[in-house]
CSV table of C-alpha atoms in Angstrom, one decimal:
chain,number,residue,atom,x,y,z
A,1,MET,CA,74.8,-49.7,47.2
A,2,SER,CA,74.1,-48.8,50.8
A,3,ALA,CA,77.1,-48.2,53.4
A,4,GLY,CA,78.6,-51.2,55.1
A,5,LEU,CA,78.7,-53.7,52.5
A,6,PRO,CA,82.1,-55.0,52.1
A,7,ILE,CA,84.7,-54.0,49.4
A,8,GLY,CA,85.3,-55.8,46.5
A,9,LEU,CA,83.6,-58.9,45.1
A,10,ILE,CA,80.3,-58.5,47.1
A,11,LEU,CA,77.3,-60.5,46.9
A,12,PHE,CA,74.6,-59.4,49.7
A,13,MET,CA,71.5,-61.5,49.7
A,14,LEU,CA,68.2,-61.6,51.4
A,15,ALA,CA,65.9,-64.5,51.1
A,16,PRO,CA,63.5,-63.8,48.0
A,17,THR,CA,60.2,-63.0,49.3
A,18,GLY,CA,57.2,-64.8,47.5
A,19,CYS,CA,54.4,-62.4,46.0
A,20,GLU,CA,51.2,-63.6,44.9
A,21,SER,CA,50.4,-62.9,41.3
A,22,PRO,CA,48.6,-59.8,41.2
A,23,PRO,CA,45.0,-59.4,39.8
A,24,ARG,CA,44.6,-59.5,36.0
A,25,PRO,CA,43.8,-55.8,35.6
A,26,GLN,CA,40.5,-54.4,34.1
A,27,GLY,CA,40.4,-52.9,30.7
A,28,LEU,CA,42.3,-55.4,28.4
A,29,THR,CA,40.7,-57.7,26.1
A,30,VAL,CA,41.9,-61.6,26.5
A,31,THR,CA,40.3,-63.6,23.5
A,32,ASP,CA,41.0,-67.0,22.1
A,33,SER,CA,40.8,-67.6,18.2
A,34,ALA,CA,41.2,-71.0,16.7
A,35,GLY,CA,42.9,-72.1,20.4
A,36,VAL,CA,45.3,-68.8,19.9
A,37,ARG,CA,45.1,-66.4,23.1
A,38,ILE,CA,44.9,-62.8,22.0
A,39,ILE,CA,45.7,-60.0,24.4
A,40,GLU,CA,44.9,-56.5,23.2
A,41,LEU,CA,46.3,-53.7,25.3
A,42,GLY,CA,44.8,-50.7,23.0
A,43,PRO,CA,46.8,-47.7,22.8
A,44,ASP,CA,48.3,-47.2,26.2
A,45,PRO,CA,49.6,-50.7,27.8
A,46,ASP,CA,50.8,-49.0,30.6
A,47,GLY,CA,47.2,-47.5,31.2
A,48,VAL,CA,45.5,-51.0,31.7
A,49,ALA,CA,48.1,-52.7,33.2
A,50,GLU,CA,49.1,-53.2,37.0
A,51,ARG,CA,51.8,-51.0,37.9
A,52,ARG,CA,54.4,-52.6,40.4
A,53,VAL,CA,57.3,-51.1,41.7
A,54,LEU,CA,61.3,-52.1,42.1
A,55,ALA,CA,63.1,-52.4,45.4
A,56,ASP,CA,65.0,-49.5,46.3
A,57,GLU,CA,67.9,-51.3,46.5
A,58,PRO,CA,69.3,-54.7,45.2
A,59,ASP,CA,69.1,-57.9,47.2
A,60,TRP,CA,72.6,-59.1,45.9
A,61,VAL,CA,75.1,-57.5,43.9
A,62,ILE,CA,78.2,-59.2,42.4
A,63,ARG,CA,81.1,-57.0,41.0
A,64,SER,CA,85.0,-56.8,40.5
A,65,ARG,CA,87.3,-57.6,43.2
A,66,GLU,CA,89.2,-54.3,44.4
A,67,ASP,CA,91.5,-56.3,46.3
A,68,ASP,CA,92.6,-58.5,43.4
A,69,PRO,CA,92.9,-56.4,40.0
A,70,SER,CA,93.2,-59.7,38.1
A,71,PHE,CA,89.9,-60.8,38.6
A,72,VAL,CA,87.5,-58.6,36.7
A,73,VAL,CA,84.0,-58.8,36.2
A,74,SER,CA,83.6,-57.9,32.6
A,75,LYS,CA,81.7,-58.4,29.3
A,76,VAL,CA,78.8,-60.2,31.1
A,77,VAL,CA,76.9,-61.7,28.2
A,78,ASP,CA,74.3,-63.9,30.3
A,79,VAL,CA,73.4,-64.7,33.9
A,80,GLU,CA,71.6,-68.0,35.1
A,81,LEU,CA,70.4,-69.5,38.3
A,82,LEU,CA,72.0,-73.1,39.2
A,83,SER,CA,71.0,-75.5,42.1
A,84,GLN,CA,72.2,-74.6,45.9
A,85,GLY,CA,71.9,-70.8,45.2
A,86,ARG,CA,74.5,-70.9,42.8
A,87,ILE,CA,74.9,-68.2,39.9
A,88,ALA,CA,76.5,-68.6,36.5
A,89,VAL,CA,77.8,-65.7,34.8
A,90,ALA,CA,78.8,-66.3,31.1
A,91,ASP,CA,82.2,-64.3,30.6
A,92,ASP,CA,82.9,-63.0,26.8
A,93,VAL,CA,86.6,-62.0,27.4
A,94,GLY,CA,87.9,-65.4,28.6
A,95,ASN,CA,85.0,-67.6,27.2
A,96,GLU,CA,84.2,-68.8,30.6
A,97,VAL,CA,81.4,-69.3,33.0
A,98,LEU,CA,82.2,-67.9,36.4
A,99,VAL,CA,80.1,-69.7,39.3
A,100,PHE,CA,79.7,-67.9,42.4
A,101,ASP,CA,78.2,-69.7,45.4
A,102,SER,CA,75.2,-68.2,47.4
A,103,ALA,CA,77.5,-66.1,49.8
A,104,GLY,CA,79.1,-64.5,46.8
A,105,ARG,CA,82.6,-66.3,46.3
A,106,HIS,CA,83.8,-67.3,43.0
A,107,VAL,CA,83.9,-71.2,43.5
A,108,ALA,CA,84.5,-72.3,40.0
A,109,THR,CA,85.5,-71.6,36.6
A,110,TRP,CA,84.1,-73.9,33.9
A,111,GLY,CA,85.4,-74.1,30.3
A,112,GLY,CA,87.6,-71.8,28.5
A,113,ALA,CA,88.8,-70.7,25.0
A,114,GLY,CA,89.0,-73.6,22.6
A,115,ASP,CA,87.0,-76.0,20.1
A,116,GLY,CA,87.2,-79.0,22.1
A,117,PRO,CA,84.5,-80.6,24.7
A,118,GLY,CA,83.3,-78.0,27.4
A,119,GLU,CA,85.5,-75.1,25.7
A,120,PHE,CA,83.9,-72.0,23.6
A,121,ARG,CA,84.9,-69.8,21.1
A,122,ARG,CA,81.9,-66.9,21.7
A,123,LEU,CA,79.6,-67.5,24.6
A,124,GLY,CA,76.1,-66.5,23.6
A,125,TRP,CA,73.7,-67.3,26.5
A,126,LEU,CA,73.2,-69.7,29.4
A,127,ALA,CA,70.0,-71.6,30.4
A,128,SER,CA,69.3,-73.9,33.1
A,129,LYS,CA,68.1,-77.5,31.7
A,130,PRO,CA,65.9,-79.8,34.0
A,131,PRO,CA,66.7,-81.4,36.3
A,132,ASP,CA,70.4,-79.9,37.1
A,133,SER,CA,72.3,-79.3,34.0
A,134,LEU,CA,73.4,-76.1,31.8
A,135,GLY,CA,73.2,-75.2,28.4
A,136,VAL,CA,75.6,-72.8,27.1
A,137,GLY,CA,75.4,-71.5,23.6
A,138,ASP,CA,78.2,-70.6,21.2
A,139,PHE,CA,77.8,-68.3,18.7
A,140,ARG,CA,81.0,-69.4,16.8
A,141,LEU,CA,81.1,-72.9,17.2
A,142,PHE,CA,77.6,-73.0,16.2
A,143,ARG,CA,76.5,-75.4,19.0
A,144,VAL,CA,75.4,-75.9,22.7
A,145,THR,CA,77.2,-77.5,25.2
A,146,VAL,CA,75.6,-79.1,27.9
A,147,LEU,CA,77.4,-79.4,31.3
A,148,ASP,CA,76.2,-81.1,34.4
A,149,ALA,CA,76.1,-79.4,37.9
A,150,SER,CA,79.5,-79.8,38.5
A,151,GLY,CA,80.6,-78.0,35.3
A,152,ARG,CA,81.7,-81.3,33.7
A,153,PHE,CA,81.1,-81.8,30.0
A,154,VAL,CA,77.9,-83.8,28.8
A,155,ARG,CA,77.4,-83.4,25.4
A,156,ASN,CA,77.0,-81.0,22.5
A,157,VAL,CA,74.1,-80.0,20.4
A,158,GLU,CA,75.3,-79.0,16.4
A,159,THR,CA,73.5,-76.6,14.9
A,160,ALA,CA,75.2,-75.6,11.8
A,161,SER,CA,74.7,-79.2,10.1
A,162,GLY,CA,72.1,-79.6,7.8
A,163,MET,CA,70.7,-76.2,8.7
A,164,THR,CA,72.2,-73.9,6.0
A,165,ARG,CA,69.0,-74.3,3.4
A,166,SER,CA,70.3,-72.4,0.6
A,167,ALA,CA,73.1,-70.2,-0.7
A,168,GLY,CA,73.8,-66.9,0.8
A,169,THR,CA,72.8,-68.3,4.2
A,170,VAL,CA,75.0,-68.3,7.8
A,171,PRO,CA,74.9,-71.5,9.5
A,172,GLY,CA,72.4,-71.9,12.2
A,173,ARG,CA,72.8,-69.7,15.2
A,174,PRO,CA,71.8,-71.1,18.6
A,175,ILE,CA,69.6,-68.3,20.4
A,176,GLY,CA,68.0,-70.3,23.5
A,177,LEU,CA,67.1,-73.6,25.0
A,178,LEU,CA,63.6,-74.9,25.8
A,179,SER,CA,62.7,-76.7,29.1
A,180,ASP,CA,62.8,-80.2,26.9
A,181,GLY,CA,66.1,-79.5,25.7
A,182,SER,CA,64.9,-78.6,22.4
A,183,VAL,CA,67.4,-75.7,20.7
A,184,VAL,CA,66.0,-72.7,19.2
A,185,THR,CA,68.2,-71.5,16.1
A,186,VAL,CA,68.1,-68.8,13.5
A,187,VAL,CA,69.5,-69.3,9.9
A,188,TYR,CA,70.5,-65.7,8.6
A,189,ARG,CA,70.6,-64.7,5.3
A,190,SER,CA,73.4,-62.6,4.0
A,191,PRO,CA,72.8,-59.1,2.9
A,192,ALA,CA,72.8,-57.9,-0.9
A,193,PRO,CA,75.9,-56.3,-1.8
A,194,VAL,CA,74.1,-53.1,-2.8
A,195,GLU,CA,73.3,-49.9,-1.5
A,196,GLY,CA,69.9,-49.2,0.4
A,197,SER,CA,68.3,-49.9,3.3
A,198,GLN,CA,67.4,-53.9,3.8
A,199,ARG,CA,66.4,-56.6,6.0
A,200,PRO,CA,67.6,-59.8,5.1
A,201,GLU,CA,65.6,-62.8,6.1
A,202,VAL,CA,66.0,-65.2,8.8
A,203,GLU,CA,64.6,-68.5,9.6
A,204,VAL,CA,63.5,-69.9,13.0
A,205,THR,CA,63.7,-73.5,13.5
A,206,VAL,CA,63.6,-75.4,16.7
A,207,ILE,CA,66.2,-78.7,16.9
A,208,PRO,CA,64.5,-81.6,19.1
A,209,PRO,CA,66.6,-82.8,22.0
A,210,SER,CA,67.9,-85.9,19.7
A,211,GLY,CA,69.5,-83.5,17.5
A,212,GLU,CA,67.8,-85.0,14.5
A,213,GLY,CA,65.8,-82.7,12.0
A,214,ALA,CA,64.4,-79.4,12.9
A,215,GLU,CA,61.2,-77.9,13.2
A,216,VAL,CA,60.7,-74.9,11.1
A,217,VAL,CA,59.0,-71.9,12.8
A,218,GLY,CA,58.9,-69.6,10.2
A,219,THR,CA,60.6,-66.9,7.9
A,220,TRP,CA,60.6,-63.2,9.0
A,221,PRO,CA,62.4,-59.9,7.7
A,222,GLY,CA,65.7,-59.6,10.2
A,223,ASP,CA,67.6,-56.8,11.5
A,224,GLU,CA,67.9,-53.8,9.1
A,225,LEU,CA,70.9,-52.8,7.6
A,226,SER,CA,72.3,-50.1,5.4
A,227,PRO,CA,75.1,-50.9,3.0
A,228,PHE,CA,76.9,-47.8,1.6
A,229,LEU,CA,79.9,-47.0,-0.5
A,230,GLU,CA,83.1,-45.4,1.4
A,231,ASP,CA,86.4,-45.1,-0.5
A,232,GLY,CA,85.3,-47.8,-3.3
A,233,LEU,CA,84.7,-50.0,-0.6
A,234,LEU,CA,81.0,-51.8,0.1
A,235,GLN,CA,80.4,-50.9,4.0
A,236,MET,CA,77.6,-52.2,6.0
A,237,THR,CA,76.2,-50.7,9.4
A,238,ALA,CA,72.9,-50.3,11.1
A,239,PRO,CA,71.2,-47.3,10.2
A,240,PRO,CA,69.8,-44.9,13.1
A,241,PHE,CA,66.5,-46.4,14.4
A,242,GLY,CA,66.8,-49.2,12.2
A,243,ARG,CA,64.1,-52.0,12.8
A,244,ARG,CA,65.2,-55.2,14.3
A,245,PHE,CA,63.7,-58.7,14.7
A,246,HIS,CA,63.8,-59.9,18.4
A,247,ILE,CA,63.6,-63.4,19.4
A,248,ALA,CA,63.4,-65.0,22.9
A,249,ALA,CA,63.2,-68.5,24.1
A,250,SER,CA,61.0,-69.2,27.1
A,251,PRO,CA,60.7,-72.7,28.9
A,252,ASP,CA,57.9,-73.9,26.5
A,253,GLY,CA,58.2,-71.8,23.3
A,254,VAL,CA,59.9,-68.9,21.6
A,255,TRP,CA,58.6,-65.5,21.5
A,256,LEU,CA,59.3,-63.7,18.2
A,257,ALA,CA,58.8,-59.7,17.3
A,258,ASP,CA,59.2,-57.3,14.7
A,259,ASP,CA,60.1,-53.9,16.3
A,260,ASP,CA,58.6,-52.0,13.4
A,261,HIS,CA,55.0,-52.8,15.4
A,262,TRP,CA,54.5,-53.6,18.7
A,263,GLU,CA,53.4,-57.0,18.5
A,264,PHE,CA,54.6,-60.1,20.2
A,265,ARG,CA,53.9,-63.7,19.1
A,266,GLN,CA,54.7,-67.0,21.0
A,267,TYR,CA,54.9,-70.3,19.2
A,268,SER,CA,55.4,-73.9,20.3
A,269,ALA,CA,58.4,-75.9,19.8
A,270,GLY,CA,56.3,-77.4,16.7
A,271,GLY,CA,55.8,-74.3,15.4
A,272,ARG,CA,52.2,-73.5,16.3
A,273,LEU,CA,51.1,-70.3,17.3
A,274,ARG,CA,50.0,-69.9,20.6
A,275,THR,CA,49.6,-66.2,22.1
A,276,VAL,CA,49.7,-62.8,20.3
A,277,VAL,CA,50.0,-60.0,22.7
A,278,ARG,CA,49.7,-56.3,20.4
A,279,SER,CA,49.1,-52.7,21.2
A,280,THR,CA,48.3,-49.9,19.1
A,281,VAL,CA,50.5,-47.6,20.7
A,282,SER,CA,52.0,-44.8,18.7
A,283,PRO,CA,55.8,-44.4,18.4
A,284,THR,CA,57.8,-41.7,18.8
A,285,ALA,CA,58.6,-39.2,16.0
A,286,VAL,CA,62.3,-38.6,15.2
A,287,SER,CA,63.7,-35.1,15.7
A,288,ASP,CA,67.0,-33.8,14.9
A,289,ARG,CA,67.6,-33.8,18.6
A,290,LEU,CA,66.4,-37.6,18.9
A,291,LEU,CA,68.9,-38.5,16.2
A,292,GLU,CA,71.8,-36.9,17.8
A,293,GLU,CA,71.0,-38.6,20.9
A,294,ARG,CA,70.9,-41.9,19.5
A,295,ILE,CA,74.2,-41.2,17.3
A,296,ALA,CA,76.1,-40.1,20.6
A,297,GLU,CA,74.7,-43.4,22.2
A,298,LYS,CA,76.0,-45.7,19.6
A,299,TYR,CA,79.3,-44.1,19.7
A,300,ARG,CA,79.8,-43.3,23.3
A,301,HIS,CA,83.1,-45.3,23.5
A,302,VAL,CA,84.8,-43.7,20.6
A,303,SER,CA,87.6,-41.1,21.0
A,304,PRO,CA,86.8,-37.9,19.9
A,305,GLY,CA,88.5,-37.1,16.3
A,306,PRO,CA,88.2,-37.1,12.6
A,307,GLU,CA,87.2,-40.8,12.8
A,308,LEU,CA,84.2,-40.2,15.2
A,309,GLU,CA,83.0,-37.5,13.0
A,310,GLY,CA,83.1,-39.5,10.2
A,311,PHE,CA,81.1,-42.1,12.0
A,312,LYS,CA,78.5,-39.7,12.8
A,313,ALA,CA,78.3,-38.3,9.3
A,314,ASP,CA,77.8,-41.7,8.1
A,315,GLN,CA,74.8,-42.4,10.3
A,316,ARG,CA,72.9,-39.0,9.4
A,317,ARG,CA,73.3,-39.7,5.8
A,318,ILE,CA,71.7,-43.3,6.0
A,319,ALA,CA,68.9,-42.1,8.4
A,320,GLY,CA,65.6,-42.4,7.1
A,321,HIS,CA,62.6,-43.4,9.6
A,322,ALA,CA,60.2,-40.6,10.8
A,323,THR,CA,59.7,-42.9,13.5
A,324,THR,CA,61.4,-44.8,16.2
A,325,PRO,CA,61.0,-48.6,16.7
A,326,GLY,CA,57.7,-49.9,18.8
A,327,PHE,CA,59.9,-51.1,21.6
A,328,GLY,CA,63.4,-51.7,22.6
A,329,SER,CA,63.8,-54.9,24.2
A,330,MET,CA,62.2,-58.3,24.7
A,331,LEU,CA,62.7,-61.0,26.8
A,332,GLY,CA,60.9,-64.5,27.8
A,333,THR,CA,60.4,-64.6,31.4
A,334,VAL,CA,61.2,-67.8,33.6
A,335,SER,CA,57.8,-68.7,33.7
A,336,GLY,CA,57.0,-68.7,30.2
A,337,GLY,CA,55.7,-65.1,29.7
A,338,VAL,CA,57.0,-61.9,27.8
A,339,ALA,CA,58.9,-58.7,29.4
A,340,ILE,CA,59.0,-55.8,26.9
A,341,GLY,CA,61.1,-52.6,27.7
A,342,GLU,CA,60.2,-49.5,25.9
A,343,TYR,CA,62.6,-47.7,23.4
A,344,GLN,CA,65.0,-45.1,24.3
A,345,ALA,CA,67.3,-43.5,21.7
A,346,GLY,CA,69.7,-42.5,24.3
A,347,ARG,CA,70.4,-43.0,28.2
A,348,ALA,CA,67.5,-42.1,30.5
A,349,PRO,CA,67.3,-42.8,34.3
A,350,THR,CA,64.3,-45.3,34.1
A,351,ARG,CA,62.7,-47.6,31.4
A,352,THR,CA,59.3,-48.8,31.4
A,353,TRP,CA,58.5,-52.6,31.0
A,354,VAL,CA,55.6,-54.2,30.1
A,355,VAL,CA,55.3,-57.7,31.4
A,356,VAL,CA,52.6,-60.5,30.2
A,357,ASP,CA,52.6,-63.4,32.1
A,358,SER,CA,51.6,-67.1,31.1
A,359,THR,CA,48.0,-66.6,32.6
A,360,GLY,CA,47.5,-63.2,30.4
A,361,GLY,CA,48.1,-61.3,33.3
A,362,VAL,CA,49.8,-57.6,32.7
A,363,THR,CA,52.1,-55.5,34.8
A,364,THR,CA,54.2,-52.7,34.3
A,365,VAL,CA,57.8,-51.8,36.2
A,366,ASP,CA,60.2,-49.1,36.0
A,367,LEU,CA,63.9,-50.3,35.7
A,368,PRO,CA,66.9,-48.4,35.8
A,369,GLY,CA,67.9,-47.3,32.5
A,370,ALA,CA,71.3,-48.6,32.7
A,371,LEU,CA,70.6,-51.9,33.7
A,372,GLU,CA,70.5,-54.3,30.8
A,373,VAL,CA,68.4,-57.4,32.0
A,374,LYS,CA,69.1,-61.1,31.9
A,375,ARG,CA,66.5,-62.5,33.8
A,376,TRP,CA,63.0,-62.0,34.8
A,377,GLY,CA,61.1,-64.0,37.1
A,378,PRO,CA,57.9,-63.6,38.9
A,379,ASP,CA,58.8,-61.1,41.6
A,380,TRP,CA,62.6,-60.6,40.6
A,381,VAL,CA,64.7,-59.3,37.8
A,382,ILE,CA,68.5,-59.8,37.3
A,383,GLY,CA,70.3,-57.3,35.2
A,384,VAL,CA,73.9,-55.8,34.2
A,385,VAL,CA,75.1,-52.3,34.8
A,386,SER,CA,78.5,-51.3,33.4
A,387,ASP,CA,80.5,-48.3,34.4
A,388,GLU,CA,82.7,-46.0,32.5
A,389,LEU,CA,85.7,-48.7,33.0
A,390,ASP,CA,83.6,-51.4,31.3
A,391,ARG,CA,83.4,-53.2,34.7
A,392,ASP,CA,80.2,-55.4,35.1
A,393,GLU,CA,78.2,-55.4,38.2
A,394,ILE,CA,75.4,-58.1,38.4
A,395,ARG,CA,72.5,-56.9,40.5
A,396,TRP,CA,69.3,-58.9,41.6
A,397,TYR,CA,66.4,-56.8,42.4
A,398,ARG,CA,62.7,-57.5,44.1
A,399,ILE,CA,59.8,-56.4,42.2
A,400,LEU,CA,57.2,-55.4,45.0
A,401,GLY,CA,53.5,-54.9,44.7
A,402,ALA,CA,51.4,-52.2,43.5
A,403,VAL,CA,52.3,-48.6,43.6
A,404,GLY,CA,51.8,-47.5,47.4
A,405,GLU,CA,51.9,-51.2,48.8
A,406,GLY,CA,54.6,-52.2,51.1
A,407,GLY,CA,55.8,-54.9,49.1
A,408,GLY,CA,55.2,-58.6,47.7
């Protein structure tokens, strides 16, 4: 941060400036087939997109208070914007929603650990619900809690009841909220107790605001797992460069993607395919150096010693992919588009993101590699950066105009 900002919990806010939507760049193909928008980006998405730049400094920052050791912003799982300039932060440590005002003061704490109304067991995400309430996803209680503008409990939407379709499945986990109040859920199938890489199926469903019934969007291969025997016991882990199934709710639908290849599909709440974004970009070949970087990143918090070396040896033994995944991250934008982050095996100074807006316009921007993005707006982005003590810092950056321009 720049010199002169106050020490402790800081929120330095400038009035965000609106930027006009950039013109659709030349060189990409947008076609409609049977009512589906298909956006072809070719072998180099960055080469056909409008390149934008991130502001040098964040407009505002929230961090732990150095004058109060008991107040630590840590294990932030999500961030959401509320009315009156307030910011809601989902804190996984205390299963609480921390609320800050537009001046950066901590003004309220909603929820807490428990099973009762307005309490949580494992916070997963936050989502604003028009006109002025907040949905809170709970991964362990399999429900979405709706709070009003003052944090008072309104109702729960249960996602486990009636969602388990067959033996060997895990109850429906809520993973996002649509603007009409529908809840996007995922039913996971348990992995088979055998050795060898596998991708247990997942079923994506949408529960309407009434909570009655569910629309099945479809079934896809889930995250890759590698069960293996160790000391006579079957262990389960994700292999290096393992393929994953990505799901992201947006206001009017859900984005789905398999990172085995660079393709993203948006479905409506009723399960109708709306948009396909794809590229023929070539993934990176896996070298010994890249493998070691990936393993080092996975276990960067494990203390050196025999246990760590055992973990690393297991990862080398089950590594089987010749290429990295096609991409690293996917996020639904607040306007209904999708933001796609490149895959990185380790930590790099920057990461390139490709953003497709709701009209089919495509832009790219480089973000700090350590920034875990939580919200993507038309000309801003909110993310979290963690330090070596696992303290989190929440940052809001403006995204400026094209390279060489003065801003939005």
